[in-house]
Each structure stands twice: as structure tokens, then as C-alpha cells.
Coordinates of C-alpha atoms in Angstrom, one line a residue:
Chain A
X183 CA -54.2 32.9 -22.1
X184 CA -58.0 33.5 -22.4
X185 CA -58.0 36.2 -19.8
X186 CA -55.5 38.2 -21.8
X187 CA -57.6 38.3 -24.9
X188 CA -59.9 41.2 -23.9
X189 CA -57.4 43.3 -22.0
X190 CA -56.2 46.5 -23.6
X191 CA -52.9 46.1 -25.4
X192 CA -51.3 48.3 -22.8
X193 CA -52.2 45.8 -20.1
X194 CA -51.4 42.8 -22.2
X195 CA -47.9 44.1 -22.8
X196 CA -47.3 44.8 -19.1
X197 CA -48.7 41.4 -18.0
X198 CA -46.5 39.6 -20.5
X199 CA -43.3 41.4 -19.6
X200 CA -43.9 41.1 -15.9
X201 CA -44.8 37.4 -16.2
X202 CA -41.7 36.7 -18.3
X203 CA -39.3 38.5 -16.0
X204 CA -40.7 37.1 -12.8
X205 CA -40.7 33.5 -14.0
X206 CA -37.2 33.8 -15.4
X207 CA -35.9 35.3 -12.2
X208 CA -37.6 32.8 -10.0
X209 CA -36.1 30.0 -12.1
X210 CA -32.6 31.6 -11.8
X211 CA -33.0 32.0 -8.0
X212 CA -34.1 28.4 -7.7
X213 CA -31.2 27.1 -9.7
X214 CA -28.7 29.1 -7.7
X215 CA -30.3 27.9 -4.5
X216 CA -30.0 24.3 -5.5
X217 CA -26.4 24.8 -6.6
X218 CA -25.5 26.6 -3.4
X219 CA -27.0 23.9 -1.3
X220 CA -25.2 21.1 -3.3
X221 CA -21.9 22.9 -3.0
X222 CA -22.3 23.7 0.7
X223 CA -23.1 20.0 1.4
X224 CA -20.2 18.8 -0.7
X225 CA -17.9 21.1 1.2
X226 CA -19.3 20.0 4.5
X227 CA -18.8 16.3 3.7
X228 CA -15.2 17.1 2.5
X229 CA -14.4 19.0 5.7
X230 CA -15.9 16.3 7.9
X231 CA -13.9 13.7 6.1
X232 CA -10.7 15.6 6.8
X233 CA -11.7 16.0 10.5
X234 CA -12.5 12.2 10.7
X235 CA -9.2 11.3 9.1
X236 CA -7.2 13.6 11.4
X237 CA -9.0 12.6 14.5
X238 CA -8.7 9.0 13.6
X239 CA -5.0 9.3 12.9
X240 CA -4.5 11.0 16.3
X241 CA -6.3 8.1 18.0
X242 CA -4.2 5.3 16.7
X243 CA -1.7 5.2 19.6
X244 CA -4.5 5.3 22.1
X245 CA -6.3 2.5 20.3
X246 CA -3.1 0.4 20.0
X247 CA -2.1 0.7 23.6
X248 CA -5.5 0.7 25.2
X249 CA -5.4 4.2 26.5
X250 CA -9.0 5.3 26.2
X251 CA -8.2 8.5 28.1
X252 CA -5.8 9.6 25.4
X253 CA -8.4 9.0 22.7
X254 CA -11.0 10.9 24.7
X255 CA -8.6 13.8 24.8
X256 CA -8.2 13.7 21.1
X257 CA -12.0 13.7 20.7
X258 CA -12.3 16.6 23.1
X259 CA -10.4 18.7 20.6
X260 CA -13.5 18.4 18.4
X261 CA -15.1 21.0 20.6
X262 CA -13.5 23.7 18.5
X263 CA -16.0 22.7 15.8
X264 CA -19.3 23.6 17.5
X265 CA -21.4 21.9 14.8
X266 CA -20.1 18.4 15.7
X267 CA -22.6 17.0 18.1
X268 CA -21.0 13.7 18.9
X269 CA -18.1 11.5 18.0
X270 CA -17.4 7.8 18.8
X271 CA -14.2 5.8 18.3
X272 CA -14.8 2.0 18.1
X273 CA -12.1 -0.6 18.5
X274 CA -11.4 -3.3 16.0
X275 CA -14.2 -5.5 17.4
X276 CA -16.8 -2.7 17.1
X277 CA -16.9 -1.9 20.8
X278 CA -17.1 1.8 21.8
X279 CA -13.6 2.8 22.9
X280 CA -14.1 6.5 23.5
X281 CA -16.8 9.1 22.9
X282 CA -17.3 12.8 22.8
X283 CA -20.6 14.5 23.4
X284 CA -20.8 18.2 22.9
X285 CA -23.9 18.4 25.0
X286 CA -24.2 16.1 28.1
X287 CA -27.9 15.8 27.3
X288 CA -26.9 13.4 24.5
X289 CA -26.0 10.9 27.2
X290 CA -29.4 9.4 26.8
X291 CA -28.7 8.3 23.3
X292 CA -27.1 4.9 22.8
X293 CA -24.1 4.9 20.5
X294 CA -25.0 4.2 16.9
X295 CA -24.1 0.7 15.7
X296 CA -21.2 0.7 13.3
X297 CA -22.4 1.3 9.8
X298 CA -20.9 1.2 6.4
X299 CA -18.0 3.6 5.7
X300 CA -19.2 6.8 4.2
X301 CA -21.6 9.6 5.0
X302 CA -25.3 10.2 4.9
X303 CA -27.6 13.1 5.6
X304 CA -30.6 12.5 7.8
X305 CA -32.9 14.4 10.1
X306 CA -30.8 17.5 10.1
X307 CA -27.6 15.7 10.7
X308 CA -24.6 14.6 8.7
X309 CA -23.4 11.2 9.9
X310 CA -20.1 9.7 8.9
X311 CA -18.2 6.5 9.5
X312 CA -14.5 6.2 8.6
X313 CA -12.1 3.4 9.3
X314 CA -9.0 4.2 11.4
X315 CA -6.0 2.7 9.6
X316 CA -2.5 2.2 11.0
X317 CA 0.4 0.7 9.1
X318 CA -1.9 -0.7 6.5
X319 CA -4.4 -2.3 8.8
X320 CA -7.8 -1.2 10.1
X321 CA -7.6 -0.9 13.9
X322 CA -10.9 0.9 14.5
X323 CA -13.6 3.1 13.3
X324 CA -14.5 6.7 13.9
X325 CA -18.1 8.1 13.8
X326 CA -18.8 11.8 13.6
X327 CA -22.2 13.5 13.7
X328 CA -22.5 17.1 12.5
X329 CA -25.5 19.4 13.1
X330 CA -27.0 20.8 9.9
X331 CA -28.9 23.6 11.5
X332 CA -26.4 26.3 10.3
X333 CA -26.8 24.9 6.8
X334 CA -30.5 25.0 7.0
X335 CA -30.5 28.5 8.5
X336 CA -28.3 29.5 5.5
X337 CA -30.8 27.9 3.1
X338 CA -33.7 29.9 4.6
X339 CA -31.7 33.1 4.5
X340 CA -31.2 32.3 0.8
X341 CA -34.9 31.8 0.3
X342 CA -35.6 35.1 2.0
X343 CA -33.0 36.9 -0.1
X344 CA -34.5 35.3 -3.2
X345 CA -38.0 36.6 -2.3
X346 CA -36.6 40.1 -1.7
X347 CA -34.7 40.0 -5.0
X348 CA -37.8 38.8 -6.7
X349 CA -40.0 41.5 -5.2
X350 CA -37.5 44.3 -5.9
X351 CA -37.0 43.2 -9.5
X352 CA -40.8 42.9 -10.0
X353 CA -41.2 46.5 -8.9
X354 CA -38.5 47.6 -11.3
X355 CA -39.9 45.5 -14.1
X356 CA -43.3 47.0 -13.4
X357 CA -42.1 50.6 -13.8
X358 CA -39.9 49.8 -16.8
X359 CA -42.7 47.9 -18.6
X360 CA -45.2 50.7 -17.8
X361 CA -42.9 53.1 -19.6
X362 CA -41.7 50.8 -22.4
X363 CA -45.1 49.4 -23.4
X364 CA -45.9 53.0 -24.7
X365 CA -43.6 52.4 -27.6
X366 CA -46.2 50.0 -29.0
X367 CA -49.4 51.0 -27.3
X368 CA -49.2 54.7 -28.0
X369 CA -49.1 54.7 -31.8
X370 CA -51.8 52.1 -31.7
X371 CA -54.1 54.2 -29.6
X372 CA -53.3 57.2 -31.7
X373 CA -54.3 55.3 -34.8
X374 CA -57.4 54.1 -33.0
X375 CA -58.3 57.7 -32.1
X376 CA -57.7 58.9 -35.7
X377 CA -59.9 56.1 -37.0
X378 CA -62.7 57.1 -34.6
X379 CA -62.4 60.8 -35.6
X380 CA -62.5 60.0 -39.3
X381 CA -65.6 57.8 -38.8
X382 CA -67.4 60.3 -36.6
X383 CA -66.7 63.5 -38.6
X384 CA -66.3 62.1 -42.0
X385 CA -63.2 64.3 -42.2
X386 CA -60.7 62.7 -44.5
X387 CA -58.1 65.4 -44.2
X388 CA -56.8 64.3 -40.8
X389 CA -53.7 62.1 -40.6
X390 CA -52.5 59.6 -37.9
X391 CA -49.1 60.5 -36.4
X392 CA -46.3 58.1 -37.3
X393 CA -43.5 57.4 -34.7
X394 CA -41.2 54.8 -36.2
X395 CA -40.4 52.7 -39.1
X396 CA -41.6 49.4 -37.8
X397 CA -44.7 47.4 -38.7
X398 CA -46.9 50.0 -36.8
X399 CA -45.2 52.7 -38.9
X400 CA -46.1 51.1 -42.2
X401 CA -49.6 50.4 -40.9
X402 CA -50.1 54.1 -40.2
X403 CA -48.5 55.0 -43.5
X404 CA -50.9 52.7 -45.2
X405 CA -53.8 54.1 -43.3
X406 CA -52.8 57.7 -44.1
X407 CA -52.4 56.8 -47.8
X408 CA -55.8 55.3 -47.9
X409 CA -57.2 58.5 -46.4
X410 CA -55.3 60.5 -49.0
X411 CA -56.7 58.4 -51.8
X412 CA -60.2 58.8 -50.5
X413 CA -59.6 62.6 -50.2
X414 CA -58.2 62.7 -53.8
X415 CA -61.1 60.7 -55.2
X416 CA -63.5 63.1 -53.4
X417 CA -61.7 66.1 -54.8
X418 CA -61.7 64.7 -58.4
X419 CA -65.4 64.0 -58.1
X420 CA -66.1 67.6 -57.0
X421 CA -63.9 68.9 -59.8
X422 CA -65.7 66.9 -62.4
X423 CA -69.1 68.0 -61.0
X424 CA -68.2 71.6 -61.2
X425 CA -66.7 71.2 -64.7
X426 CA -69.9 69.5 -65.8
X427 CA -71.9 72.3 -64.2
X428 CA -69.8 74.9 -65.9
X429 CA -70.2 73.1 -69.3
X430 CA -73.9 72.8 -68.7
X431 CA -74.1 76.4 -67.8
X432 CA -72.1 77.3 -70.9
X433 CA -74.3 75.3 -73.2
X434 CA -77.3 76.7 -71.5
X435 CA -76.1 80.3 -72.1
X436 CA -75.3 79.4 -75.8
X437 CA -78.8 78.0 -76.1
X438 CA -80.2 81.0 -74.5
X439 CA -78.3 83.3 -76.8
X440 CA -79.5 81.4 -79.9
X441 CA -83.0 81.6 -78.6
X442 CA -82.8 85.3 -78.2
X443 CA -81.3 85.8 -81.7
X444 CA -84.0 83.7 -83.4
X445 CA -86.7 85.6 -81.5
X446 CA -85.3 88.9 -82.8
X447 CA -85.0 87.7 -86.4
X448 CA -88.5 86.6 -86.5
Chain B
X242 CA -10.1 -5.6 32.9
X243 CA -12.3 -5.5 29.8
X244 CA -9.6 -3.8 28.0
X245 CA -7.1 -6.5 28.9
X246 CA -9.5 -9.2 27.8
X247 CA -9.9 -7.4 24.5
X248 CA -6.2 -7.2 23.9
X249 CA -5.8 -10.7 24.9
X250 CA -8.4 -11.8 22.4
X251 CA -6.7 -9.7 19.8
X252 CA -3.4 -11.4 20.1
X253 CA -4.5 -14.8 21.2
X254 CA -5.5 -16.3 17.9
X255 CA -5.9 -20.1 18.2
X256 CA -4.8 -22.3 21.0
X257 CA -1.2 -22.2 22.2
X258 CA 0.8 -25.3 22.0
X259 CA 3.1 -25.0 25.0
X260 CA 0.7 -24.1 27.8
X261 CA -1.1 -20.9 28.4
X262 CA 0.7 -17.5 28.4
X263 CA -0.3 -15.0 31.1
X264 CA -2.5 -12.2 29.9
X265 CA 0.2 -9.8 30.8
X266 CA 2.6 -11.3 28.2
X267 CA -0.2 -11.5 25.6
X268 CA -0.6 -7.8 26.0
X269 CA 3.1 -7.2 25.9
X270 CA 3.3 -9.3 22.7
X271 CA 0.6 -7.1 21.1
X272 CA 2.4 -4.0 22.3
X273 CA 5.7 -5.2 20.7
X274 CA 3.9 -5.4 17.4
X275 CA 2.2 -2.1 18.0
X276 CA 5.5 -0.3 18.9
X277 CA 6.8 -1.3 15.4
X278 CA 4.0 0.7 13.9
X279 CA 5.0 3.9 15.7
X280 CA 8.7 3.8 15.0
X281 CA 10.5 4.7 11.9
X282 CA 13.8 2.9 11.2
X283 CA 16.6 4.5 9.2
X284 CA 17.2 2.9 5.8
X285 CA 19.4 -0.2 6.1
X286 CA 21.4 -1.7 3.3
X287 CA 20.2 -5.2 4.2
X288 CA 16.5 -4.4 4.3
X289 CA 13.9 -2.9 2.0
X290 CA 10.1 -2.5 1.9
X291 CA 9.7 -6.2 0.9
X292 CA 11.8 -7.9 3.5
X293 CA 10.0 -8.9 6.7
X294 CA 10.3 -6.9 9.9
X295 CA 12.2 -9.0 12.3
X296 CA 11.2 -9.1 16.0
X297 CA 13.8 -10.9 18.1
X298 CA 13.5 -12.3 21.5
X299 CA 16.7 -12.4 23.5
X300 CA 16.8 -15.0 26.2
X301 CA 14.0 -17.2 27.4
X302 CA 10.8 -16.4 25.5
X303 CA 8.0 -15.4 27.9
X304 CA 5.4 -15.0 25.2
X305 CA 4.7 -18.6 24.3
X306 CA 3.0 -18.6 20.9
X307 CA 1.6 -15.1 21.2
X308 CA 4.2 -13.4 19.0
X309 CA 4.0 -16.0 16.3
X310 CA 0.2 -15.8 16.3
X311 CA 0.4 -12.0 15.7
X312 CA 3.1 -12.4 13.1
X313 CA 0.9 -14.9 11.2
X314 CA -2.1 -12.6 10.8
X315 CA -0.6 -9.2 10.6
X316 CA 1.6 -7.0 8.4
X317 CA 3.1 -3.6 9.0
X318 CA 2.8 -1.3 6.0
X319 CA 2.8 -4.4 3.8
X320 CA 5.8 -6.0 5.4
X321 CA 5.4 -9.4 7.0
X322 CA 6.6 -10.0 10.5
X323 CA 9.2 -12.6 11.4
X324 CA 9.9 -13.8 14.9
X325 CA 13.4 -14.8 15.8
X326 CA 14.9 -16.4 18.8
X327 CA 18.2 -14.6 19.5
X328 CA 21.0 -16.1 21.6
X329 CA 24.1 -14.0 20.9
X330 CA 24.9 -10.3 20.5
X331 CA 25.9 -10.4 16.8
X332 CA 22.5 -11.9 15.9
X333 CA 20.8 -9.2 18.0
X334 CA 22.3 -6.5 15.8
X335 CA 20.6 -7.8 12.7
X336 CA 16.9 -7.6 13.9
X337 CA 14.7 -4.6 13.9
X338 CA 13.1 -4.9 17.3
X339 CA 14.5 -6.9 20.1
X340 CA 12.9 -7.9 23.4
X341 CA 15.2 -8.7 26.3
X342 CA 13.9 -11.3 28.7
X343 CA 14.7 -10.8 32.4
X344 CA 17.0 -13.8 32.1
X345 CA 19.5 -11.7 30.2
X346 CA 19.8 -9.0 32.9
X347 CA 23.3 -10.0 33.9
X348 CA 25.1 -8.8 30.8
X349 CA 22.5 -6.3 29.7
X350 CA 24.8 -3.2 29.8
X351 CA 27.4 -4.9 27.6
X352 CA 24.8 -6.2 25.2
X353 CA 23.1 -2.8 24.8
X354 CA 26.5 -1.1 24.4
X355 CA 27.3 -3.4 21.4
X356 CA 23.9 -2.7 19.9
X357 CA 24.5 1.1 20.0
X358 CA 24.0 2.7 16.6
X359 CA 22.8 -0.5 15.0
X360 CA 19.2 0.9 14.5
X361 CA 17.7 -1.7 16.7
X362 CA 14.6 -0.9 18.8
X363 CA 15.4 -2.4 22.2
X364 CA 12.5 -3.3 24.5
X365 CA 12.9 -4.7 28.0
X366 CA 11.0 -5.0 31.3
X367 CA 13.6 -4.8 34.0
X368 CA 14.9 -1.9 36.0
X369 CA 18.4 -2.9 34.9
X370 CA 17.5 -2.7 31.3
X371 CA 16.1 0.7 31.7
X372 CA 19.2 1.9 33.6
X373 CA 21.5 0.4 31.0
X374 CA 19.9 2.6 28.3
X375 CA 17.2 0.5 26.6
X376 CA 14.8 2.4 24.4
X377 CA 11.4 1.1 25.5
X378 CA 10.8 -0.2 29.0
X379 CA 7.6 -2.0 30.1
X380 CA 6.2 -0.8 33.4
X381 CA 3.3 -2.3 35.3
X382 CA 0.9 0.2 36.7
X383 CA -1.8 -1.4 38.9
X384 CA -3.2 -4.0 36.5
X385 CA -2.3 -2.1 33.3
X386 CA 0.8 -2.6 31.1
X387 CA 2.4 0.8 30.4
X388 CA 5.8 1.8 29.1
X389 CA 8.6 4.4 29.3
X390 CA 10.5 5.7 26.3
X391 CA 14.2 6.7 26.5
X392 CA 14.3 9.3 23.8
X393 CA 18.0 9.8 24.1
X394 CA 18.6 6.1 23.5
X395 CA 16.2 6.1 20.6
X396 CA 18.1 9.0 19.0
X397 CA 21.4 7.1 19.4
X398 CA 19.8 4.2 17.5
X399 CA 18.7 6.5 14.8
X400 CA 15.0 5.7 15.4
X401 CA 12.2 8.2 15.0
X402 CA 9.5 7.5 17.5
X403 CA 6.0 8.9 16.8
X404 CA 4.9 11.8 19.0
X405 CA 1.7 9.9 19.7
X406 CA 3.6 7.1 21.2
X407 CA 5.7 9.4 23.3
X408 CA 2.5 11.1 24.5
X409 CA 1.3 7.8 25.9
X410 CA 4.6 6.9 27.6
X411 CA 5.1 7.4 31.3
X412 CA 7.5 10.3 31.6
X413 CA 11.0 9.3 32.6
X414 CA 13.1 11.1 35.2
X415 CA 15.6 13.3 33.4
X416 CA 19.1 12.0 33.9
X417 CA 21.5 14.7 35.2

């Protein structure tokens, strides 16, 4: 706050209001961004869970009667969800029963070993294992992998939007504060100018203009009152001097008259 | 073949007492159990959710211990599985699922006719069984066990067969 100390009040006010509004807005944007990401991820997990459950349920007959082709067909229907990169169905013993690869180039990856039921986010992918149940028994496992690129793209769009909002608001805040700071800085600079004038010209008849009934108003009132008192004291002093002068002049003329009279008598 | 081994391993728990059962019948035993998961039976007065699901074998049992091994380790929607050897038609009407051995082919039409409307899922493996109106018919296709489903027969028995199972079945020729 040291740098603020020697700035004119006008600048101080603008710096403070800009700083406050920008920091508050940045915090709000950050909170919204975090919230949005959390919600988007939760929704994504929920949707993938449903997909896993449906796909798993549709694979039960294929798994039960050793028809890998039928399960492959079921998995193929995942192609309507372009974010799903790959899917695997494992049998009860953990062997790969059927798989789906959106892009044939994934062929080079070996199937992931069966992990714990549930989901995790890693290297721009959402990975999920779900058991496939039939008639109260687990007969296999389904694994789905979803690409997070759309989610990340959305996040960066959000960041860009936030920066835009921040810049626009900063501009508006700048113009507003430039105008509003006058409410405080103008009466102060008026007062300062009046003080300077009184000091330079020793003219106690000028008065500072008052704009409102706030602390500044009473400060100006006080100042004007002090000027008035000085003026009054000056006027009184002058009056007494002239009275004294007049008295002296009178006594002088009386004395003179007495002198003249005595001179004539003698 | 790997699939066959897998299935065999699935249903072949422990050593069988009375000699080894061919892989084909181990698979068929597993399928019998799996069919039960894809079929809905109408509510019966004599059964509820707690009573075991009864799989009957009519005639000479070709499965050895395979069915018992499955019944021991598995449940269907919380119901235990009971395996029953069936010798006469009245008994056949009281089970949920019945497998007809080829040995019973001679009277198959009459037997199936008696079972009509008794909510029994009939499974067989002979041409005669299929012609006589059995519900599920095992078919061998190269070295794979597959099956046909007679939906009309299933409807007559009041059974609801899952669409997933029907999708896997070999299509039957429509009877005129």
C-alpha cells in the first residue's frame, strides 16, 4: 500500500475501486469455473455409468451363450457416442470377450487389466469399470473409456470467456470510477484551491464551495466558519482602531480648543 | 475352442464321480442354467421367490454331475436351483425347466401335449422334439452349441423369453 500513499486522491480512489472490482470479479469467475467443471464431470460420470449399465445389460445373453459376435454388435452401438474411445467386455474369468475401438489405431494398445469397479479421470480420459450382473450374479465386467477433450475445450472456452468478461468489466469500472471519484476528489481539490488562494492573497473574504452534507461538507463548513471568524476579528480590530482614532482626534480638538481659549484670555 | 474350454471350466466344478462328461454336455448343462435367467415364468400357486427353481431331466441323464455342480454354486435371482430326475409325465408338469433326453423320443409328442399350458420350459435336442413343439431346441453348428426357440410354443406355456435370448437363437422356419 506504500505506492498509494503519494498518489493524488483522485488516483487513489480509482486504483482502489478498480482493484476491488477486478479482484472480486476474478474470484467470482474462478468459483464459477470450478463449479462448472465439477458439475460437468459429475454429469459425465453419471452418463457413462448409464451407458455402461445399458451396454452391460445388453451383453448378458452374448456372454452367457458364448456369442462374442453379438456382444461386439452391442458394443458397436457405442459409436453413436463419439467421445467413447474404446470399450471392453470381459468374461467372468477376466478374459477379454469382446472389444470396441472407435479408431483402429488403438489396436496397438493392449486391453487394460480389470481394475476396481468405479471410475477415474486420468490423462484426458475418463475410465470406468462396471460389473455385468445377471439374475443376481456377476457374469462379466465392462470397461469404457471416454475422451475428455470436449470437456477440456469447454474449460478453455470458459477461461477465454472469463478473461473477456474481466476486461470488459474493467473498462466499465474504469469509466465509472473516473466519474464517481469526483464526488470525493472535487470538493477536496476545491478546498485545497481555496486554502491556497487565502494563503497567497491573504484574502479572508473568499469561501470554499460546499457540495454535500457529508464529512467533507462539514469540513468545508468548518473551514468557512474559521475564515468568517478571522474576518470578523479583523473587522472588529479595524473598528476599534478607528474609534480610538476618532476619540483621540476628539480629545485632541478639545485640547486644542482649550489651548486657544487660554491663549486669548491671557 | 477356447470358448468351449472356458464354458467347460465354468460348469465343471470339481471332479465328476461317474466318469467324464463330454464337453458338449457340459456346455449344454451351463446353457440350461443360463436359459433360466432369460425366461420369465408366470406366477404359480405352488412356487414363490423363495422356493428353488427346479430343473428336471426326463430320461437318461447325459450331463453326469455337471448340472448338480452348477446347482451347488449358483442361484438365479436369489433362488436356489434343484435338479430332479423325472420319469413320468405328471412329475414333469411340476418342474420349471425340463430337458428331454433323446431316449424319450418315442413318446415325445404325447408328453409335450400333456405339458401344454403347465408353464414348463421344455428343452430338447432331437429333431422329433423340435417338430413336436418343444420350446428350446439345441442345435450343433460346426463345433458350437447353438439353439432354436419356438416362440409359439413358449407363448402357449405362458413363458416370456427375453429378446436378447431370441436374438441369439437360430431362426426357425415358419410353419405354414
